[in-house]
Amino acid sequence: MAYNGDCNKAFADSYMLLKPEDAHFFDLLHVLYSRNLAHRKFVESHADGAVEESFRHRWLIFVSVVLQKILMLLAKPLALFGSCVETLINLVALNGGLFMILINFLSGHLVIPNRTAPNYLSCIGNLDARVKLDAVKREDSKYYVSLAMMASKASYENAAYLKALISGHWKMEFVGFYDCWNDFQGKATTQVLIVLDKYEDRDTYVVAFRGTEPFDADAWCTDLDISWYGIPGVGKMHGGFMKALGLQKNVGWPKEIQRDENLPPLAYYVIRDILREGLSENPKAKFILTGHSLGGALAILYPTIMFLHDENLLMERLEGIYTFGQPRVGDEAYAQYMRQNLKKNSIRYCRFVYCNDIVPRLPYDDKDLLFKHFGVCLFFNRRYELRVLEEEPNKNYFSPWCVIPMIFNAILELIRSFTIAYNNGPHYREGWFLFGFRMVGLLIPGLPAHGPQDYINSTLLGSIEGHFKAD
């Protein structure tokens, strides 16, 4: 993270950057009892006045940096462990169960999982293996919302799987799946799926950002990086998410860039160029932005840069932004900037939150941290009953008064795993892997609630028709 103060001023009038790679043990301990963060080697800041922080804020910075350093240390073994877990799950699934693995091995018909094959599913995909879109008809007012969530879930899979899914099951055009460069981590960490849904004379591009994979240390570091940049006239935004979207070192967000075609693309720019071309060819074409978890944060940050660059064509054709389990991305000034621009350009933004999902409650929202939610919150309880709110209940999750109700809710969700197919049909049947994940909710309520299963069910079973109109 080689930003210096002068280079930051080119696009940001203030910033607070955390550099975990420069944090040493005693320097980290020092932050707990020294109020001036500017004296720490792993903090780079430029703001009005001295950087005097409360103990609570310094504690959150301490936790953020420590967790990032641990993840950096464990990145390779974590990825190896995740690969083994995924391979084992796929081995069981592809061979028809544990017992059949032995039978197939003895008969010489054992199916060996291949990570790049069309039949290989990620851990997220194995939580919810539904692929078909026929649960919602195209004429239904919530068709595009359901499509957005399915695309958000699909974005966790490999390119071969996506091509087969989109062309074979969805009967749509696979535009591309892109591994995008993070200039600060020095590697491709951001994945984007683009699908083209053609219907009569209208094209709809669906841009789905991949969320945080369970065993991806780079993605977790992005989530945990509570650095921020303040852009004049816009507000302060989450540094980790901006870096993942395509922020460049020493440059920021130039409107046009020149980039070697042999290098991985930057997410914002590759999406913009594809949309510019596609929307120019069809005056009736539009697009939607979507994502689950980290992907939701990138989906709402994308139009921010679009507004800054005055991308009039894209602003006119952006029909909606649908995020699922999205974390907070900016401060109150940023929230106000986005409210005004979304309203001015008639762009619909809906933030789906299921029950006790922990991620929409992060980063922490109080006087010590600047992150705030904005936009319509469609909140669903355990029965997928909808409430339209400005902020989800228990907005910071860590309230001791909510622990017992959340555990009780997790127990009822576990019981629901056995009854939901009977009550709502076989489309909602839950598998053994998801049932095991729901067991984790007894210890960490709100973690299984972040999975895609409940968000897909919310779009299908929730009464959201009144908030969306069919075109």
CSV table of C-alpha atoms in Angstrom, one decimal:
chain,number,residue,atom,x,y,z
A,1,MET,CA,0.0,0.0,0.0
A,2,ALA,CA,2.5,2.6,-1.3
A,3,TYR,CA,0.2,5.6,-1.3
A,4,ASN,CA,1.9,8.9,-0.2
A,5,GLY,CA,0.1,12.0,1.0
A,6,ASP,CA,0.6,14.1,-2.2
A,7,CYS,CA,-0.6,11.3,-4.5
A,8,ASN,CA,-3.7,10.8,-2.3
A,9,LYS,CA,-4.6,14.5,-2.6
A,10,ALA,CA,-5.0,14.0,-6.3
A,11,PHE,CA,-8.5,12.4,-5.8
A,12,ALA,CA,-9.1,12.4,-2.0
A,13,ASP,CA,-9.1,15.4,0.3
A,14,SER,CA,-8.7,13.1,3.4
A,15,TYR,CA,-7.9,9.5,4.2
A,16,MET,CA,-7.0,7.1,6.9
A,17,LEU,CA,-5.1,4.0,5.5
A,18,LEU,CA,-4.1,0.9,7.5
A,19,LYS,CA,-1.0,-0.9,6.4
A,20,PRO,CA,-1.0,-4.3,8.3
A,21,GLU,CA,2.2,-5.4,6.6
A,22,ASP,CA,4.1,-2.5,8.4
A,23,ALA,CA,2.5,-3.2,11.8
A,24,HIS,CA,4.9,-4.7,14.4
A,25,PHE,CA,3.9,-6.2,17.7
A,26,PHE,CA,4.9,-3.3,20.0
A,27,ASP,CA,3.6,-0.7,17.5
A,28,LEU,CA,0.2,-2.5,17.6
A,29,LEU,CA,0.1,-2.5,21.4
A,30,HIS,CA,1.1,1.2,21.4
A,31,VAL,CA,-2.1,2.1,19.6
A,32,LEU,CA,-4.2,0.9,22.5
A,33,TYR,CA,-2.9,3.5,24.9
A,34,SER,CA,-1.7,6.3,22.5
A,35,ARG,CA,-4.4,8.5,21.2
A,36,ASN,CA,-2.5,9.9,18.2
A,37,LEU,CA,-2.7,7.3,15.4
A,38,ALA,CA,-0.7,9.5,13.1
A,39,HIS,CA,2.5,8.4,15.0
A,40,ARG,CA,2.0,4.7,14.1
A,41,LYS,CA,4.0,3.3,11.2
A,42,PHE,CA,1.1,1.2,10.0
A,43,VAL,CA,-1.3,4.2,9.8
A,44,GLU,CA,-1.1,6.8,7.0
A,45,SER,CA,-3.5,9.6,7.4
A,46,HIS,CA,-4.4,13.0,6.1
A,47,ALA,CA,-7.3,14.8,7.8
A,48,ASP,CA,-8.2,18.1,9.4
A,49,GLY,CA,-6.4,18.5,12.7
A,50,ALA,CA,-4.7,15.8,14.7
A,51,VAL,CA,-5.9,12.2,14.4
A,52,GLU,CA,-7.2,11.8,18.0
A,53,GLU,CA,-9.2,8.7,18.3
A,54,SER,CA,-11.3,7.2,21.1
A,55,PHE,CA,-10.2,4.0,22.7
A,56,ARG,CA,-13.1,2.2,21.1
A,57,HIS,CA,-12.0,3.2,17.6
A,58,ARG,CA,-8.4,2.4,18.3
A,59,TRP,CA,-9.5,-1.0,19.6
A,60,LEU,CA,-11.4,-1.7,16.3
A,61,ILE,CA,-8.3,-0.6,14.3
A,62,PHE,CA,-6.2,-2.9,16.4
A,63,VAL,CA,-8.6,-5.8,15.8
A,64,SER,CA,-8.7,-5.0,12.0
A,65,VAL,CA,-4.9,-5.0,11.6
A,66,VAL,CA,-4.3,-8.1,13.8
A,67,LEU,CA,-6.9,-10.1,11.9
A,68,GLN,CA,-5.5,-9.0,8.5
A,69,LYS,CA,-2.0,-10.0,9.6
A,70,ILE,CA,-3.3,-13.4,10.8
A,71,LEU,CA,-5.0,-13.9,7.4
A,72,MET,CA,-1.9,-13.0,5.5
A,73,LEU,CA,0.0,-15.6,7.5
A,74,LEU,CA,-2.6,-18.3,7.0
A,75,ALA,CA,-3.6,-17.5,3.4
A,76,LYS,CA,-2.0,-20.5,1.8
A,77,PRO,CA,-2.9,-23.1,4.4
A,78,LEU,CA,-6.5,-21.7,4.5
A,79,ALA,CA,-6.8,-21.9,0.7
A,80,LEU,CA,-5.4,-25.5,0.8
A,81,PHE,CA,-7.9,-26.5,3.6
A,82,GLY,CA,-10.7,-24.9,1.6
A,83,SER,CA,-9.7,-26.8,-1.5
A,84,CYS,CA,-9.7,-30.1,0.4
A,85,VAL,CA,-13.2,-29.3,1.9
A,86,GLU,CA,-14.6,-28.4,-1.5
A,87,THR,CA,-13.1,-31.5,-3.2
A,88,LEU,CA,-14.5,-33.8,-0.5
A,89,ILE,CA,-18.0,-32.3,-0.8
A,90,ASN,CA,-17.9,-32.6,-4.6
A,91,LEU,CA,-16.6,-36.1,-4.3
A,92,VAL,CA,-19.6,-37.1,-2.2
A,93,ALA,CA,-22.1,-35.2,-4.4
A,94,LEU,CA,-20.7,-36.4,-7.8
A,95,ASN,CA,-20.7,-40.0,-6.7
A,96,GLY,CA,-24.2,-40.0,-5.2
A,97,GLY,CA,-23.2,-40.2,-1.5
A,98,LEU,CA,-20.6,-41.6,0.8
A,99,PHE,CA,-21.7,-45.3,0.3
A,100,MET,CA,-21.5,-44.9,-3.5
A,101,ILE,CA,-17.9,-43.6,-3.3
A,102,LEU,CA,-16.8,-47.1,-2.2
A,103,ILE,CA,-19.1,-48.9,-4.8
A,104,ASN,CA,-17.9,-46.6,-7.6
A,105,PHE,CA,-14.2,-47.1,-6.6
A,106,LEU,CA,-14.5,-50.9,-6.6
A,107,SER,CA,-16.3,-50.9,-9.9
A,108,GLY,CA,-13.9,-48.5,-11.5
A,109,HIS,CA,-16.5,-45.8,-12.0
A,110,LEU,CA,-15.3,-43.3,-9.3
A,111,VAL,CA,-15.9,-39.7,-10.4
A,112,ILE,CA,-12.9,-37.5,-9.4
A,113,PRO,CA,-13.8,-33.8,-9.0
A,114,ASN,CA,-12.1,-31.3,-11.3
A,115,ARG,CA,-12.1,-27.7,-10.1
A,116,THR,CA,-12.4,-26.3,-13.6
A,117,ALA,CA,-15.2,-28.7,-14.8
A,118,PRO,CA,-18.8,-27.6,-15.4
A,119,ASN,CA,-20.1,-30.0,-12.7
A,120,TYR,CA,-17.8,-28.7,-9.9
A,121,LEU,CA,-19.5,-26.5,-7.3
A,122,SER,CA,-17.9,-24.2,-4.7
A,123,CYS,CA,-18.8,-24.4,-1.0
A,124,ILE,CA,-21.3,-21.6,-1.6
A,125,GLY,CA,-22.8,-23.4,-4.5
A,126,ASN,CA,-23.1,-26.6,-2.4
A,127,LEU,CA,-25.1,-24.8,0.2
A,128,ASP,CA,-27.8,-24.2,-2.4
A,129,ALA,CA,-27.6,-26.2,-5.6
A,130,ARG,CA,-30.6,-24.6,-7.2
A,131,VAL,CA,-29.9,-23.4,-10.7
A,132,LYS,CA,-33.2,-23.0,-12.6
A,133,LEU,CA,-35.1,-19.8,-13.0
A,134,ASP,CA,-38.5,-21.3,-13.6
A,135,ALA,CA,-39.7,-20.6,-10.0
A,136,VAL,CA,-40.5,-17.0,-11.2
A,137,LYS,CA,-41.9,-16.3,-14.7
A,138,ARG,CA,-40.6,-13.5,-16.8
A,139,GLU,CA,-43.9,-11.6,-16.5
A,140,ASP,CA,-43.7,-11.6,-12.7
A,141,SER,CA,-42.8,-8.2,-11.3
A,142,LYS,CA,-40.0,-9.7,-9.2
A,143,TYR,CA,-38.4,-11.6,-12.1
A,144,TYR,CA,-35.3,-9.4,-12.3
A,145,VAL,CA,-34.8,-9.4,-8.6
A,146,SER,CA,-34.8,-13.2,-8.5
A,147,LEU,CA,-32.5,-13.2,-11.5
A,148,ALA,CA,-30.1,-10.8,-9.7
A,149,MET,CA,-29.9,-13.1,-6.7
A,150,MET,CA,-29.4,-16.2,-8.8
A,151,ALA,CA,-26.6,-14.4,-10.7
A,152,SER,CA,-25.1,-13.3,-7.4
A,153,LYS,CA,-25.0,-16.9,-6.2
A,154,ALA,CA,-23.7,-18.2,-9.6
A,155,SER,CA,-20.8,-15.7,-9.5
A,156,TYR,CA,-19.1,-17.9,-6.9
A,157,GLU,CA,-18.6,-20.7,-9.5
A,158,ASN,CA,-15.9,-21.4,-12.2
A,159,ALA,CA,-16.1,-20.2,-15.8
A,160,ALA,CA,-17.0,-23.6,-17.3
A,161,TYR,CA,-19.8,-24.1,-14.8
A,162,LEU,CA,-21.2,-20.6,-15.6
A,163,LYS,CA,-21.1,-21.1,-19.4
A,164,ALA,CA,-23.0,-24.3,-19.1
A,165,LEU,CA,-25.5,-22.8,-16.6
A,166,ILE,CA,-26.2,-19.6,-18.5
A,167,SER,CA,-26.4,-21.1,-22.0
A,168,GLY,CA,-28.0,-24.4,-21.1
A,169,HIS,CA,-30.4,-23.7,-18.2
A,170,TRP,CA,-31.0,-20.0,-18.4
A,171,LYS,CA,-31.0,-19.7,-22.2
A,172,MET,CA,-29.1,-16.4,-22.0
A,173,GLU,CA,-25.9,-15.1,-23.4
A,174,PHE,CA,-22.7,-15.5,-21.4
A,175,VAL,CA,-20.8,-12.2,-21.8
A,176,GLY,CA,-17.9,-13.0,-19.6
A,177,PHE,CA,-16.4,-13.9,-16.3
A,178,TYR,CA,-13.5,-11.7,-15.2
A,179,ASP,CA,-10.8,-12.0,-12.7
A,180,CYS,CA,-10.0,-8.4,-11.9
A,181,TRP,CA,-6.8,-6.9,-10.5
A,182,ASN,CA,-6.4,-5.4,-7.0
A,183,ASP,CA,-3.6,-2.8,-7.3
A,184,PHE,CA,-2.9,-2.8,-3.6
A,185,GLN,CA,-2.8,-6.6,-3.0
A,186,GLY,CA,-0.9,-7.1,-6.2
A,187,LYS,CA,-3.1,-9.9,-7.5
A,188,ALA,CA,-6.5,-10.6,-9.1
A,189,THR,CA,-8.9,-10.7,-6.2
A,190,THR,CA,-12.2,-9.5,-7.6
A,191,GLN,CA,-14.5,-11.6,-9.8
A,192,VAL,CA,-17.3,-10.3,-12.0
A,193,LEU,CA,-20.0,-12.2,-14.0
A,194,ILE,CA,-21.8,-10.4,-16.8
A,195,VAL,CA,-24.9,-12.0,-18.4
A,196,LEU,CA,-27.1,-10.8,-21.2
A,197,ASP,CA,-30.8,-11.5,-21.0
A,198,LYS,CA,-32.4,-11.0,-24.3
A,199,TYR,CA,-36.2,-10.6,-24.4
A,200,GLU,CA,-38.0,-9.5,-27.6
A,201,ASP,CA,-36.3,-6.2,-28.6
A,202,ARG,CA,-34.8,-5.4,-25.2
A,203,ASP,CA,-31.5,-6.5,-23.8
A,204,THR,CA,-30.8,-6.5,-20.0
A,205,TYR,CA,-27.2,-6.9,-18.9
A,206,VAL,CA,-26.8,-8.4,-15.4
A,207,VAL,CA,-23.5,-7.5,-13.7
A,208,ALA,CA,-22.9,-9.7,-10.6
A,209,PHE,CA,-19.9,-9.2,-8.3
A,210,ARG,CA,-18.7,-12.2,-6.4
A,211,GLY,CA,-18.9,-12.0,-2.6
A,212,THR,CA,-16.5,-13.3,0.0
A,213,GLU,CA,-15.6,-17.0,-0.4
A,214,PRO,CA,-15.2,-18.8,3.0
A,215,PHE,CA,-11.5,-19.7,2.5
A,216,ASP,CA,-10.3,-16.7,0.5
A,217,ALA,CA,-7.9,-14.7,2.8
A,218,ASP,CA,-7.6,-11.9,0.3
A,219,ALA,CA,-11.4,-11.3,0.2
A,220,TRP,CA,-11.5,-11.4,4.0
A,221,CYS,CA,-8.7,-8.8,4.2
A,222,THR,CA,-10.7,-6.6,1.9
A,223,ASP,CA,-13.7,-6.9,4.2
A,224,LEU,CA,-11.7,-6.2,7.3
A,225,ASP,CA,-9.8,-3.3,5.9
A,226,ILE,CA,-11.5,-0.3,7.6
A,227,SER,CA,-9.3,2.2,5.9
A,228,TRP,CA,-11.2,5.1,4.3
A,229,TYR,CA,-10.9,7.7,1.6
A,230,GLY,CA,-12.7,11.0,1.6
A,231,ILE,CA,-13.6,12.3,-1.9
A,232,PRO,CA,-14.5,16.0,-2.1
A,233,GLY,CA,-18.3,16.5,-2.6
A,234,VAL,CA,-18.9,12.8,-2.1
A,235,GLY,CA,-17.9,11.7,1.4
A,236,LYS,CA,-15.8,9.0,3.0
A,237,MET,CA,-15.8,5.5,1.6
A,238,HIS,CA,-14.5,2.1,2.7
A,239,GLY,CA,-10.9,1.7,1.5
A,240,GLY,CA,-10.9,-2.1,1.1
A,241,PHE,CA,-14.0,-2.1,-1.2
A,242,MET,CA,-12.6,0.8,-3.3
A,243,LYS,CA,-9.4,-1.1,-3.9
A,244,ALA,CA,-11.3,-4.2,-4.9
A,245,LEU,CA,-13.4,-2.2,-7.4
A,246,GLY,CA,-10.3,-0.9,-9.2
A,247,LEU,CA,-8.8,2.0,-7.3
A,248,GLN,CA,-5.2,2.6,-8.6
A,249,LYS,CA,-2.1,3.5,-6.6
A,250,ASN,CA,-0.9,7.0,-7.0
A,251,VAL,CA,-3.7,7.8,-9.5
A,252,GLY,CA,-7.1,7.1,-7.9
A,253,TRP,CA,-10.0,7.0,-10.3
A,254,PRO,CA,-9.0,8.5,-13.7
A,255,LYS,CA,-11.8,8.6,-16.3
A,256,GLU,CA,-9.7,6.9,-18.9
A,257,ILE,CA,-6.8,4.5,-18.5
A,258,GLN,CA,-4.3,2.7,-20.7
A,259,ARG,CA,-3.7,-0.9,-19.6
A,260,ASP,CA,-1.7,-3.8,-21.0
A,261,GLU,CA,-4.1,-6.3,-22.4
A,262,ASN,CA,-2.0,-9.1,-21.0
A,263,LEU,CA,-2.7,-7.9,-17.5
A,264,PRO,CA,-5.9,-8.7,-15.5
A,265,PRO,CA,-8.4,-5.9,-16.0
A,266,LEU,CA,-9.6,-3.5,-13.3
A,267,ALA,CA,-13.2,-4.3,-12.3
A,268,TYR,CA,-14.8,-0.8,-12.8
A,269,TYR,CA,-13.2,-0.2,-16.1
A,270,VAL,CA,-13.7,-3.5,-17.8
A,271,ILE,CA,-17.4,-3.5,-16.8
A,272,ARG,CA,-17.8,0.1,-18.0
A,273,ASP,CA,-16.3,-0.6,-21.4
A,274,ILE,CA,-18.5,-3.7,-22.0
A,275,LEU,CA,-21.6,-1.7,-21.0
A,276,ARG,CA,-20.7,1.3,-23.1
A,277,GLU,CA,-20.4,-0.9,-26.2
A,278,GLY,CA,-23.5,-3.1,-25.5
A,279,LEU,CA,-25.8,-0.2,-24.6
A,280,SER,CA,-24.7,1.9,-27.6
A,281,GLU,CA,-25.7,-0.9,-30.0
A,282,ASN,CA,-29.2,-1.2,-28.6
A,283,PRO,CA,-31.1,2.0,-27.5
A,284,LYS,CA,-33.6,-0.1,-25.5
A,285,ALA,CA,-30.9,-2.1,-23.6
A,286,LYS,CA,-30.5,-1.6,-19.9
A,287,PHE,CA,-28.5,-3.1,-17.1
A,288,ILE,CA,-28.7,-4.0,-13.4
A,289,LEU,CA,-26.0,-4.3,-10.8
A,290,THR,CA,-26.1,-6.9,-8.1
A,291,GLY,CA,-24.0,-8.9,-5.6
A,292,HIS,CA,-24.1,-10.9,-2.4
A,293,SER,CA,-22.0,-9.9,0.6
A,294,LEU,CA,-18.8,-8.2,-0.5
A,295,GLY,CA,-20.3,-8.3,-4.0
A,296,GLY,CA,-23.2,-6.1,-2.8
A,297,ALA,CA,-20.7,-3.5,-1.5
A,298,LEU,CA,-19.0,-3.4,-4.9
A,299,ALA,CA,-22.4,-3.2,-6.7
A,300,ILE,CA,-23.4,0.0,-4.8
A,301,LEU,CA,-19.9,1.5,-5.1
A,302,TYR,CA,-19.8,1.1,-8.8
A,303,PRO,CA,-22.4,3.8,-9.6
A,304,THR,CA,-20.5,6.2,-7.3
A,305,ILE,CA,-17.6,6.2,-9.7
A,306,MET,CA,-20.0,6.3,-12.6
A,307,PHE,CA,-21.5,9.5,-11.1
A,308,LEU,CA,-18.1,11.0,-10.6
A,309,HIS,CA,-17.2,10.4,-14.2
A,310,ASP,CA,-20.5,11.7,-15.6
A,311,GLU,CA,-21.1,8.5,-17.5
A,312,ASN,CA,-24.4,9.8,-18.9
A,313,LEU,CA,-25.2,6.7,-21.0
A,314,LEU,CA,-24.7,4.4,-18.1
A,315,MET,CA,-26.7,6.6,-15.7
A,316,GLU,CA,-29.6,6.7,-18.1
A,317,ARG,CA,-29.6,2.9,-18.6
A,318,LEU,CA,-29.0,1.7,-15.1
A,319,GLU,CA,-32.3,0.2,-14.1
A,320,GLY,CA,-31.7,-1.1,-10.6
A,321,ILE,CA,-29.1,-2.1,-8.0
A,322,TYR,CA,-30.1,-5.1,-5.9
A,323,THR,CA,-27.8,-6.1,-3.1
A,324,PHE,CA,-28.1,-9.1,-0.7
A,325,GLY,CA,-26.4,-9.2,2.7
A,326,GLN,CA,-24.4,-6.1,1.8
A,327,PRO,CA,-22.0,-4.5,4.4
A,328,ARG,CA,-21.8,-0.7,5.0
A,329,VAL,CA,-19.7,1.2,2.5
A,330,GLY,CA,-19.5,4.9,3.5
A,331,ASP,CA,-20.3,7.7,5.9
A,332,GLU,CA,-23.4,9.9,6.2
A,333,ALA,CA,-22.1,12.4,3.7
A,334,TYR,CA,-21.6,9.6,1.2
A,335,ALA,CA,-25.0,8.2,1.9
A,336,GLN,CA,-26.6,11.6,1.2
A,337,TYR,CA,-24.6,12.0,-2.0
A,338,MET,CA,-25.9,8.6,-3.3
A,339,ARG,CA,-29.5,9.3,-2.3
A,340,GLN,CA,-29.5,12.5,-4.3
A,341,ASN,CA,-27.9,11.0,-7.4
A,342,LEU,CA,-29.9,7.8,-7.4
A,343,LYS,CA,-33.1,9.9,-7.1
A,344,LYS,CA,-32.0,12.4,-9.8
A,345,ASN,CA,-31.3,9.5,-12.2
A,346,SER,CA,-34.4,7.5,-11.3
A,347,ILE,CA,-32.3,4.5,-10.3
A,348,ARG,CA,-33.8,1.9,-8.0
A,349,TYR,CA,-31.6,0.7,-5.1
A,350,CYS,CA,-32.9,-2.1,-2.8
A,351,ARG,CA,-30.9,-3.7,0.0
A,352,PHE,CA,-32.1,-7.1,1.0
A,353,VAL,CA,-31.4,-8.2,4.6
A,354,TYR,CA,-32.4,-11.6,5.9
A,355,CYS,CA,-33.2,-11.9,9.6
A,356,ASN,CA,-30.0,-12.1,11.8
A,357,ASP,CA,-27.4,-12.0,9.0
A,358,ILE,CA,-24.3,-10.6,10.6
A,359,VAL,CA,-22.7,-9.0,7.5
A,360,PRO,CA,-25.2,-6.1,6.9
A,361,ARG,CA,-24.5,-5.1,10.5
A,362,LEU,CA,-20.8,-4.5,9.6
A,363,PRO,CA,-18.6,-2.5,9.8
A,364,TYR,CA,-19.8,-1.2,13.1
A,365,ASP,CA,-22.1,1.9,13.1
A,366,ASP,CA,-21.7,4.3,16.0
A,367,LYS,CA,-20.0,7.6,16.8
A,368,ASP,CA,-16.6,6.0,16.7
A,369,LEU,CA,-16.9,4.6,13.1
A,370,LEU,CA,-18.3,6.4,10.1
A,371,PHE,CA,-20.0,3.7,8.2
A,372,LYS,CA,-23.8,4.1,7.5
A,373,HIS,CA,-26.4,2.3,5.5
A,374,PHE,CA,-28.8,4.1,3.1
A,375,GLY,CA,-31.5,3.2,0.7
A,376,VAL,CA,-34.6,1.0,1.0
A,377,CYS,CA,-34.0,-2.0,3.3
A,378,LEU,CA,-36.2,-5.0,2.5
A,379,PHE,CA,-36.0,-7.0,5.8
A,380,PHE,CA,-37.2,-10.6,6.0
A,381,ASN,CA,-37.7,-12.6,9.2
A,382,ARG,CA,-37.4,-16.4,9.6
A,383,ARG,CA,-40.8,-16.9,7.9
A,384,TYR,CA,-39.7,-14.6,4.9
A,385,GLU,CA,-42.2,-12.0,6.0
A,386,LEU,CA,-41.3,-8.6,4.6
A,387,ARG,CA,-40.8,-5.3,6.5
A,388,VAL,CA,-39.6,-2.1,4.7
A,389,LEU,CA,-37.2,-0.3,7.0
A,390,GLU,CA,-34.5,2.3,6.9
A,391,GLU,CA,-32.2,0.2,9.0
A,392,GLU,CA,-32.3,-3.5,10.0
A,393,PRO,CA,-33.1,-4.4,13.6
A,394,ASN,CA,-30.2,-4.8,16.0
A,395,LYS,CA,-28.1,-2.8,13.5
A,396,ASN,CA,-24.8,-3.7,15.1
A,397,TYR,CA,-25.4,-7.3,15.9
A,398,PHE,CA,-23.3,-7.5,19.1
A,399,SER,CA,-26.0,-6.5,21.5
A,400,PRO,CA,-26.1,-8.9,24.6
A,401,TRP,CA,-29.9,-8.4,24.8
A,402,CYS,CA,-30.2,-10.1,21.4
A,403,VAL,CA,-28.1,-13.2,22.0
A,404,ILE,CA,-30.8,-15.5,23.4
A,405,PRO,CA,-33.4,-14.5,20.8
A,406,MET,CA,-30.9,-15.1,18.0
A,407,ILE,CA,-30.0,-18.5,19.3
A,408,PHE,CA,-33.7,-19.4,19.6
A,409,ASN,CA,-34.2,-18.2,16.0
A,410,ALA,CA,-31.3,-20.4,14.9
A,411,ILE,CA,-32.9,-23.4,16.5
A,412,LEU,CA,-36.2,-22.7,14.7
A,413,GLU,CA,-34.3,-22.2,11.4
A,414,LEU,CA,-32.7,-25.7,12.0
A,415,ILE,CA,-36.2,-27.2,12.5
A,416,ARG,CA,-37.4,-25.4,9.4
A,417,SER,CA,-34.8,-27.3,7.3
A,418,PHE,CA,-37.0,-30.4,7.8
A,419,THR,CA,-40.3,-28.8,7.1
A,420,ILE,CA,-39.8,-26.2,4.3
A,421,ALA,CA,-40.0,-28.6,1.4
A,422,TYR,CA,-43.2,-30.0,2.8
A,423,ASN,CA,-44.7,-26.5,3.3
A,424,ASN,CA,-43.5,-24.8,0.2
A,425,GLY,CA,-42.6,-27.6,-2.3
A,426,PRO,CA,-39.5,-29.6,-3.4
A,427,HIS,CA,-37.8,-26.5,-4.9
A,428,TYR,CA,-37.0,-25.4,-1.3
A,429,ARG,CA,-35.5,-28.7,-0.1
A,430,GLU,CA,-32.3,-28.3,1.9
A,431,GLY,CA,-29.4,-30.6,1.7
A,432,TRP,CA,-27.1,-32.2,4.3
A,433,PHE,CA,-24.3,-29.6,3.8
A,434,LEU,CA,-26.7,-26.7,4.4
A,435,PHE,CA,-28.1,-28.4,7.5
A,436,GLY,CA,-24.6,-28.8,8.9
A,437,PHE,CA,-24.0,-25.1,8.2
A,438,ARG,CA,-27.2,-24.2,10.1
A,439,MET,CA,-25.8,-26.1,13.0
A,440,VAL,CA,-23.1,-23.5,13.2
A,441,GLY,CA,-25.8,-20.9,13.9
A,442,LEU,CA,-26.3,-22.4,17.3
A,443,LEU,CA,-22.8,-21.1,18.2
A,444,ILE,CA,-22.6,-18.1,15.9
A,445,PRO,CA,-26.2,-16.9,15.3
A,446,GLY,CA,-26.3,-14.9,12.1
A,447,LEU,CA,-23.5,-16.6,10.2
A,448,PRO,CA,-25.7,-19.2,8.4
A,449,ALA,CA,-28.2,-16.5,7.8
A,450,HIS,CA,-25.7,-14.9,5.4
A,451,GLY,CA,-25.8,-17.9,3.0
A,452,PRO,CA,-27.6,-17.6,-0.4
A,453,GLN,CA,-30.4,-20.0,0.4
A,454,ASP,CA,-32.4,-17.6,2.6
A,455,TYR,CA,-31.9,-14.7,0.2
A,456,ILE,CA,-33.2,-16.8,-2.8
A,457,ASN,CA,-36.1,-17.8,-0.6
A,458,SER,CA,-36.8,-14.2,0.3
A,459,THR,CA,-37.1,-13.2,-3.3
A,460,LEU,CA,-39.4,-16.1,-4.1
A,461,LEU,CA,-41.5,-16.4,-0.9
A,462,GLY,CA,-41.4,-12.8,0.3
A,463,SER,CA,-44.2,-10.5,-0.7
A,464,ILE,CA,-42.1,-8.0,-2.6
A,465,GLU,CA,-44.4,-7.5,-5.6
A,466,GLY,CA,-45.5,-4.2,-4.4
A,467,HIS,CA,-42.0,-2.7,-4.6
A,468,PHE,CA,-41.3,-3.8,-8.2
A,469,LYS,CA,-43.3,-3.3,-11.4
A,470,ALA,CA,-43.1,-5.3,-14.5
A,471,ASP,CA,-42.0,-3.5,-17.6
